[in-house]
């Protein structure tokens, strides 16, 4: 048991992993002790396509339940890098309006796919130009982009995530750390990536996975080195969000699904790890 003082981390989670209905999402998250929600879709509509009236209604529902929004989980950057950068800038402008409506400064993004036969090195220059343009728009708009390491995009390994952070060099671009996604590309997250990326780590997405199959499993049941990561984050004084993204029932290009029961199991597994390290989830 750690002898350091207790830490306090705001608990959030991807609401659409629970149910398409935001009211159900909110009820389950509250029952699990969360104070926040991460919004990727509502009523089956992705955040990139929500109308202003839907955003306003969603905010009303969350206000009624007493939940705040930790981040908007956008699909920006989950496209081929050969698309004109304006394509993603237009989507980001729309999502910035959603983030403002939901009163959050954080927007999750990705760092682009590449065509079959092209290497990461082939697309590096275009990726960095695109990410720089997105970060400039974010800085101008007063929001912070959170790059999620995701299988198949440019920034899928710690070294390439670091390349993005150092090259773009913007306080409007930071890291949403995902242990499971690193496992799925053959990386030992804490051992091979934590020290390198910690200066840019601003958001913690809670997910674990098996190295042999890539299957996503509850926290502590996989090879994601979550125990070591959580211990290090606490020792470093991390006080940001911990956002549950279980992916326990299915996963697809724009996200995943767990359902209320599996989401609850994921939440309890993470809570047990947090309690072991004297971290209070609020």
mmCIF file of C-alpha atoms in Angstrom:
data_model
loop_
_atom_site.group_PDB
_atom_site.id
_atom_site.type_symbol
_atom_site.label_atom_id
_atom_site.label_comp_id
_atom_site.label_asym_id
_atom_site.label_seq_id
_atom_site.Cartn_x
_atom_site.Cartn_y
_atom_site.Cartn_z
ATOM 1 C CA UNK A 1 0.000 0.000 0.000
ATOM 2 C CA UNK A 2 1.293 3.440 -0.945
ATOM 3 C CA UNK A 3 2.187 5.751 1.943
ATOM 4 C CA UNK A 4 1.856 8.933 -0.101
ATOM 5 C CA UNK A 5 -1.178 11.185 0.459
ATOM 6 C CA UNK A 6 -4.416 10.279 -1.334
ATOM 7 C CA UNK A 7 -4.899 11.707 -4.809
ATOM 8 C CA UNK A 8 -8.216 12.817 -6.276
ATOM 9 C CA UNK A 9 -9.047 12.123 -9.933
ATOM 10 C CA UNK A 10 -12.314 13.213 -11.559
ATOM 11 C CA UNK A 11 -13.978 10.119 -13.039
ATOM 12 C CA UNK A 12 -15.530 10.246 -16.492
ATOM 13 C CA UNK A 13 -16.533 7.766 -19.164
ATOM 14 C CA UNK A 14 -17.667 7.418 -22.758
ATOM 15 C CA UNK A 15 -21.425 7.680 -22.393
ATOM 16 C CA UNK A 16 -22.249 6.041 -25.700
ATOM 17 C CA UNK A 17 -20.501 2.863 -24.571
ATOM 18 C CA UNK A 18 -23.434 2.483 -22.146
ATOM 19 C CA UNK A 19 -26.483 3.334 -24.258
ATOM 20 C CA UNK A 20 -27.397 5.669 -27.151
ATOM 21 C CA UNK A 21 -29.725 7.665 -24.843
ATOM 22 C CA UNK A 22 -27.864 10.391 -22.902
ATOM 23 C CA UNK A 23 -30.311 10.103 -19.999
ATOM 24 C CA UNK A 24 -29.377 6.434 -19.574
ATOM 25 C CA UNK A 25 -25.702 7.242 -20.049
ATOM 26 C CA UNK A 26 -25.883 9.848 -17.297
ATOM 27 C CA UNK A 27 -27.806 7.633 -14.884
ATOM 28 C CA UNK A 28 -25.303 4.774 -15.156
ATOM 29 C CA UNK A 29 -22.257 7.043 -14.845
ATOM 30 C CA UNK A 30 -23.715 8.693 -11.755
ATOM 31 C CA UNK A 31 -24.441 5.288 -10.237
ATOM 32 C CA UNK A 32 -20.785 4.391 -10.770
ATOM 33 C CA UNK A 33 -19.622 7.518 -8.955
ATOM 34 C CA UNK A 34 -18.606 9.601 -11.966
ATOM 35 C CA UNK A 35 -18.885 13.381 -11.965
ATOM 36 C CA UNK A 36 -18.250 13.768 -15.705
ATOM 37 C CA UNK A 37 -19.098 12.261 -19.073
ATOM 38 C CA UNK A 38 -17.071 12.065 -22.284
ATOM 39 C CA UNK A 39 -19.338 12.751 -25.253
ATOM 40 C CA UNK A 40 -18.712 10.870 -28.497
ATOM 41 C CA UNK A 41 -22.297 10.531 -29.671
ATOM 42 C CA UNK A 42 -25.823 11.130 -28.432
ATOM 43 C CA UNK A 43 -28.998 9.441 -29.667
ATOM 44 C CA UNK A 44 -26.804 7.560 -32.115
ATOM 45 C CA UNK A 45 -25.476 10.776 -33.715
ATOM 46 C CA UNK A 46 -21.743 11.441 -33.708
ATOM 47 C CA UNK A 47 -20.577 14.753 -32.226
ATOM 48 C CA UNK A 48 -19.396 15.840 -35.658
ATOM 49 C CA UNK A 49 -23.025 15.795 -36.835
ATOM 50 C CA UNK A 50 -24.947 17.081 -33.817
ATOM 51 C CA UNK A 51 -27.226 20.020 -34.547
ATOM 52 C CA UNK A 52 -27.171 23.038 -32.200
ATOM 53 C CA UNK A 53 -30.628 22.096 -30.890
ATOM 54 C CA UNK A 54 -29.356 18.606 -30.016
ATOM 55 C CA UNK A 55 -26.329 20.042 -28.232
ATOM 56 C CA UNK A 56 -28.589 22.338 -26.218
ATOM 57 C CA UNK A 57 -30.885 19.440 -25.290
ATOM 58 C CA UNK A 58 -27.923 17.271 -24.328
ATOM 59 C CA UNK A 59 -26.590 20.037 -22.078
ATOM 60 C CA UNK A 60 -30.023 20.309 -20.426
ATOM 61 C CA UNK A 61 -30.096 16.575 -19.710
ATOM 62 C CA UNK A 62 -26.592 16.578 -18.253
ATOM 63 C CA UNK A 63 -27.308 19.672 -16.169
ATOM 64 C CA UNK A 64 -30.464 18.039 -14.810
ATOM 65 C CA UNK A 65 -28.444 14.983 -13.807
ATOM 66 C CA UNK A 66 -25.563 17.033 -12.415
ATOM 67 C CA UNK A 67 -22.922 15.709 -14.834
ATOM 68 C CA UNK A 68 -20.255 17.868 -16.440
ATOM 69 C CA UNK A 69 -18.451 17.096 -19.707
ATOM 70 C CA UNK A 70 -14.784 16.115 -19.471
ATOM 71 C CA UNK A 71 -14.165 16.066 -23.230
ATOM 72 C CA UNK A 72 -15.761 15.803 -26.644
ATOM 73 C CA UNK A 73 -14.461 12.620 -28.291
ATOM 74 C CA UNK A 74 -14.294 13.658 -31.919
ATOM 75 C CA UNK A 75 -13.401 11.589 -35.007
ATOM 76 C CA UNK A 76 -11.138 14.351 -36.348
ATOM 77 C CA UNK A 77 -7.984 12.828 -37.808
ATOM 78 C CA UNK A 78 -9.553 9.390 -38.316
ATOM 79 C CA UNK A 79 -9.344 9.854 -42.077
ATOM 80 C CA UNK A 80 -6.699 9.315 -44.733
ATOM 81 C CA UNK A 81 -4.042 12.015 -44.596
ATOM 82 C CA UNK A 82 -4.391 12.533 -48.355
ATOM 83 C CA UNK A 83 -7.670 14.391 -47.799
ATOM 84 C CA UNK A 84 -7.304 18.192 -47.892
ATOM 85 C CA UNK A 85 -6.640 19.592 -44.436
ATOM 86 C CA UNK A 86 -9.698 21.853 -44.803
ATOM 87 C CA UNK A 87 -11.860 18.725 -44.557
ATOM 88 C CA UNK A 88 -10.779 18.179 -40.973
ATOM 89 C CA UNK A 89 -10.580 21.871 -40.118
ATOM 90 C CA UNK A 90 -14.249 22.183 -41.073
ATOM 91 C CA UNK A 91 -15.139 19.228 -38.862
ATOM 92 C CA UNK A 92 -13.074 20.659 -36.022
ATOM 93 C CA UNK A 93 -14.885 23.999 -36.277
ATOM 94 C CA UNK A 94 -18.189 22.155 -35.890
ATOM 95 C CA UNK A 95 -16.887 20.177 -32.929
ATOM 96 C CA UNK A 96 -15.483 23.294 -31.262
ATOM 97 C CA UNK A 97 -19.030 24.669 -31.320
ATOM 98 C CA UNK A 98 -20.219 21.444 -29.660
ATOM 99 C CA UNK A 99 -17.479 21.715 -27.021
ATOM 100 C CA UNK A 100 -18.469 25.288 -26.274
ATOM 101 C CA UNK A 101 -22.112 24.285 -25.976
ATOM 102 C CA UNK A 102 -21.149 21.538 -23.535
ATOM 103 C CA UNK A 103 -18.713 23.782 -21.635
ATOM 104 C CA UNK A 104 -15.549 21.718 -22.047
ATOM 105 C CA UNK A 105 -12.128 22.761 -23.340
ATOM 106 C CA UNK A 106 -10.957 19.278 -24.366
ATOM 107 C CA UNK A 107 -11.460 17.695 -27.800
ATOM 108 C CA UNK A 108 -10.061 14.226 -28.566
ATOM 109 C CA UNK A 109 -8.494 13.802 -32.033
ATOM 110 C CA UNK A 110 -6.293 11.403 -34.040
ATOM 111 C CA UNK A 111 -3.296 11.694 -36.369
ATOM 112 C CA UNK A 112 -4.510 10.254 -39.674
ATOM 113 C CA UNK A 113 -4.541 6.983 -41.542
ATOM 114 C CA UNK A 114 -2.457 6.226 -44.608
ATOM 115 C CA UNK A 115 -3.209 4.366 -47.819
ATOM 116 C CA UNK A 116 -2.204 0.740 -48.148
ATOM 117 C CA UNK A 117 1.418 0.450 -49.170
ATOM 118 C CA UNK A 118 2.446 3.789 -47.672
ATOM 119 C CA UNK A 119 4.692 3.839 -44.626
ATOM 120 C CA UNK A 120 4.456 6.111 -41.609
ATOM 121 C CA UNK A 121 7.583 7.877 -42.851
ATOM 122 C CA UNK A 122 5.904 8.519 -46.218
ATOM 123 C CA UNK A 123 3.116 10.532 -44.593
ATOM 124 C CA UNK A 124 5.067 12.208 -41.780
ATOM 125 C CA UNK A 125 5.357 15.608 -43.432
ATOM 126 C CA UNK A 126 1.656 15.748 -44.322
ATOM 127 C CA UNK A 127 0.600 14.546 -40.875
ATOM 128 C CA UNK A 128 2.670 17.206 -39.117
ATOM 129 C CA UNK A 129 1.306 19.921 -41.409
ATOM 130 C CA UNK A 130 -2.271 18.785 -40.754
ATOM 131 C CA UNK A 131 -1.740 18.507 -36.995
ATOM 132 C CA UNK A 132 -0.141 21.937 -36.927
ATOM 133 C CA UNK A 133 -3.143 23.451 -38.702
ATOM 134 C CA UNK A 134 -5.561 21.753 -36.288
ATOM 135 C CA UNK A 135 -3.548 22.924 -33.282
ATOM 136 C CA UNK A 136 -3.472 26.493 -34.616
ATOM 137 C CA UNK A 137 -7.270 26.515 -34.933
ATOM 138 C CA UNK A 138 -7.584 25.065 -31.436
ATOM 139 C CA UNK A 139 -5.271 27.696 -29.952
ATOM 140 C CA UNK A 140 -7.187 30.464 -31.702
ATOM 141 C CA UNK A 141 -10.455 29.009 -30.362
ATOM 142 C CA UNK A 142 -9.325 28.480 -26.780
ATOM 143 C CA UNK A 143 -9.625 24.680 -26.748
ATOM 144 C CA UNK A 144 -7.097 21.891 -26.196
ATOM 145 C CA UNK A 145 -6.794 18.970 -28.598
ATOM 146 C CA UNK A 146 -6.046 15.594 -27.030
ATOM 147 C CA UNK A 147 -4.262 13.214 -29.377
ATOM 148 C CA UNK A 148 -5.245 9.608 -28.741
ATOM 149 C CA UNK A 149 -2.720 6.945 -29.704
ATOM 150 C CA UNK A 150 -4.736 4.619 -31.941
ATOM 151 C CA UNK A 151 -3.799 1.543 -33.960
ATOM 152 C CA UNK A 152 -3.161 2.339 -37.620
ATOM 153 C CA UNK A 153 -2.752 6.120 -37.402
ATOM 154 C CA UNK A 154 0.592 7.925 -37.623
ATOM 155 C CA UNK A 155 0.782 8.458 -33.859
ATOM 156 C CA UNK A 156 0.296 4.839 -32.817
ATOM 157 C CA UNK A 157 3.696 4.281 -31.145
ATOM 158 C CA UNK A 158 5.288 6.356 -28.368
ATOM 159 C CA UNK A 159 8.078 7.532 -30.667
ATOM 160 C CA UNK A 160 5.681 8.908 -33.277
ATOM 161 C CA UNK A 161 3.414 10.464 -30.657
ATOM 162 C CA UNK A 162 6.483 12.246 -29.316
ATOM 163 C CA UNK A 163 7.379 13.311 -32.855
ATOM 164 C CA UNK A 164 3.964 14.967 -33.203
ATOM 165 C CA UNK A 165 4.193 16.725 -29.841
ATOM 166 C CA UNK A 166 7.709 18.015 -30.372
ATOM 167 C CA UNK A 167 7.198 19.002 -34.009
ATOM 168 C CA UNK A 168 3.866 20.794 -33.573
ATOM 169 C CA UNK A 169 5.030 22.227 -30.242
ATOM 170 C CA UNK A 170 1.702 23.784 -29.255
ATOM 171 C CA UNK A 171 0.108 24.038 -25.796
ATOM 172 C CA UNK A 172 -3.185 23.460 -27.640
ATOM 173 C CA UNK A 173 -2.110 19.880 -28.486
ATOM 174 C CA UNK A 174 -1.644 17.360 -25.701
ATOM 175 C CA UNK A 175 -1.967 13.599 -25.149
ATOM 176 C CA UNK A 176 -4.915 11.414 -24.261
ATOM 177 C CA UNK A 177 -3.029 8.339 -23.055
ATOM 178 C CA UNK A 178 -4.540 4.923 -23.861
ATOM 179 C CA UNK A 179 -2.714 1.853 -22.510
ATOM 180 C CA UNK A 180 -4.792 -0.671 -24.474
ATOM 181 C CA UNK A 181 -4.163 0.980 -27.818
ATOM 182 C CA UNK A 182 -0.418 0.826 -27.222
ATOM 183 C CA UNK A 183 -0.705 -2.885 -26.396
ATOM 184 C CA UNK A 184 -2.521 -3.441 -29.686
ATOM 185 C CA UNK A 185 0.509 -2.180 -31.638
ATOM 186 C CA UNK A 186 3.005 -4.286 -29.687
ATOM 187 C CA UNK A 187 4.092 -1.651 -27.169
ATOM 188 C CA UNK A 188 4.559 -2.085 -23.415
ATOM 189 C CA UNK A 189 2.913 1.233 -22.483
ATOM 190 C CA UNK A 190 4.540 2.096 -19.178
ATOM 191 C CA UNK A 191 7.917 0.478 -19.876
ATOM 192 C CA UNK A 192 8.378 1.883 -23.368
ATOM 193 C CA UNK A 193 6.330 5.064 -23.468
ATOM 194 C CA UNK A 194 5.485 6.648 -20.153
ATOM 195 C CA UNK A 195 8.679 8.571 -19.328
ATOM 196 C CA UNK A 196 8.947 9.782 -22.909
ATOM 197 C CA UNK A 197 5.394 11.095 -23.142
ATOM 198 C CA UNK A 198 4.581 12.125 -19.573
ATOM 199 C CA UNK A 199 5.404 15.831 -20.148
ATOM 200 C CA UNK A 200 2.539 15.984 -22.659
ATOM 201 C CA UNK A 201 0.076 13.643 -20.926
ATOM 202 C CA UNK A 202 -3.030 15.582 -19.952
ATOM 203 C CA UNK A 203 -5.856 13.039 -20.080
ATOM 204 C CA UNK A 204 -6.073 9.363 -19.100
ATOM 205 C CA UNK A 205 -8.325 6.991 -21.052
ATOM 206 C CA UNK A 206 -8.860 3.839 -19.030
ATOM 207 C CA UNK A 207 -8.606 0.667 -21.093
ATOM 208 C CA UNK A 208 -6.579 -2.567 -20.955
ATOM 209 C CA UNK A 209 -5.829 -5.259 -23.560
ATOM 210 C CA UNK A 210 -4.183 -8.636 -24.067
ATOM 211 C CA UNK A 211 -0.923 -8.590 -25.997
ATOM 212 C CA UNK A 212 -1.533 -11.999 -27.584
ATOM 213 C CA UNK A 213 -4.878 -11.168 -29.225
ATOM 214 C CA UNK A 214 -5.413 -7.430 -28.814
ATOM 215 C CA UNK A 215 -8.672 -8.174 -27.017
ATOM 216 C CA UNK A 216 -9.806 -5.364 -24.712
ATOM 217 C CA UNK A 217 -10.319 -6.471 -21.107
ATOM 218 C CA UNK A 218 -11.116 -4.783 -17.756
ATOM 219 C CA UNK A 219 -8.361 -2.762 -16.079
ATOM 220 C CA UNK A 220 -5.618 -4.917 -14.608
ATOM 221 C CA UNK A 221 -6.603 -8.057 -16.532
ATOM 222 C CA UNK A 222 -4.430 -7.349 -19.573
ATOM 223 C CA UNK A 223 -0.894 -6.417 -20.546
ATOM 224 C CA UNK A 224 -1.386 -2.655 -20.479
ATOM 225 C CA UNK A 225 0.761 -2.111 -17.376
ATOM 226 C CA UNK A 226 -2.101 -0.153 -15.860
ATOM 227 C CA UNK A 227 -0.952 -0.776 -12.302
ATOM 228 C CA UNK A 228 2.470 0.737 -12.988
ATOM 229 C CA UNK A 229 0.961 3.568 -15.029
ATOM 230 C CA UNK A 230 -1.508 4.516 -12.309
ATOM 231 C CA UNK A 231 1.208 4.405 -9.661
ATOM 232 C CA UNK A 232 3.458 6.645 -11.765
ATOM 233 C CA UNK A 233 0.689 9.122 -12.532
ATOM 234 C CA UNK A 234 -0.103 9.439 -8.849
ATOM 235 C CA UNK A 235 3.575 9.869 -7.950
ATOM 236 C CA UNK A 236 3.842 12.576 -10.616
ATOM 237 C CA UNK A 237 0.934 14.488 -9.100
ATOM 238 C CA UNK A 238 -1.499 13.818 -11.930
ATOM 239 C CA UNK A 239 -4.904 15.303 -11.100
ATOM 240 C CA UNK A 240 -6.630 15.126 -14.494
ATOM 241 C CA UNK A 241 -9.533 13.071 -15.734
ATOM 242 C CA UNK A 242 -9.704 9.288 -15.779
ATOM 243 C CA UNK A 243 -12.159 8.396 -18.538
ATOM 244 C CA UNK A 244 -13.540 4.861 -18.885
ATOM 245 C CA UNK A 245 -13.565 3.547 -22.457
ATOM 246 C CA UNK A 246 -14.152 -0.189 -21.905
ATOM 247 C CA UNK A 247 -14.888 -1.479 -25.469
ATOM 248 C CA UNK A 248 -15.949 -4.759 -23.832
ATOM 249 C CA UNK A 249 -18.754 -5.782 -26.202
ATOM 250 C CA UNK A 250 -17.608 -4.447 -29.559
ATOM 251 C CA UNK A 251 -15.296 -1.968 -31.247
ATOM 252 C CA UNK A 252 -15.602 -0.220 -34.600
ATOM 253 C CA UNK A 253 -14.025 2.628 -36.525
ATOM 254 C CA UNK A 254 -15.825 5.406 -34.658
ATOM 255 C CA UNK A 255 -15.754 3.862 -31.206
ATOM 256 C CA UNK A 256 -17.039 0.895 -29.245
ATOM 257 C CA UNK A 257 -19.815 -0.421 -27.049
ATOM 258 C CA UNK A 258 -19.998 -2.182 -23.716
ATOM 259 C CA UNK A 259 -23.554 -1.911 -22.374
ATOM 260 C CA UNK A 260 -24.425 -0.985 -18.775
ATOM 261 C CA UNK A 261 -23.378 -4.290 -17.163
ATOM 262 C CA UNK A 262 -19.974 -4.586 -18.834
ATOM 263 C CA UNK A 263 -19.358 -0.868 -18.357
ATOM 264 C CA UNK A 264 -20.029 -1.346 -14.653
ATOM 265 C CA UNK A 265 -17.580 -4.251 -14.508
ATOM 266 C CA UNK A 266 -14.933 -2.078 -16.167
ATOM 267 C CA UNK A 267 -15.600 0.743 -13.714
ATOM 268 C CA UNK A 268 -15.279 -1.563 -10.706
ATOM 269 C CA UNK A 269 -12.031 -3.048 -11.999
ATOM 270 C CA UNK A 270 -10.533 0.409 -12.399
ATOM 271 C CA UNK A 271 -11.864 1.542 -9.011
ATOM 272 C CA UNK A 272 -10.077 -1.396 -7.381
ATOM 273 C CA UNK A 273 -6.761 -0.372 -8.965
ATOM 274 C CA UNK A 274 -7.317 3.248 -7.965
ATOM 275 C CA UNK A 275 -8.116 2.254 -4.380
ATOM 276 C CA UNK A 276 -4.932 0.156 -4.213
ATOM 277 C CA UNK A 277 -2.959 3.333 -4.902
ATOM 278 C CA UNK A 278 -5.077 5.514 -2.594
ATOM 279 C CA UNK A 279 -6.634 7.445 -5.439
ATOM 280 C CA UNK A 280 -10.095 8.810 -4.802
ATOM 281 C CA UNK A 281 -12.316 8.828 -7.879
ATOM 282 C CA UNK A 282 -14.907 11.605 -7.814
#
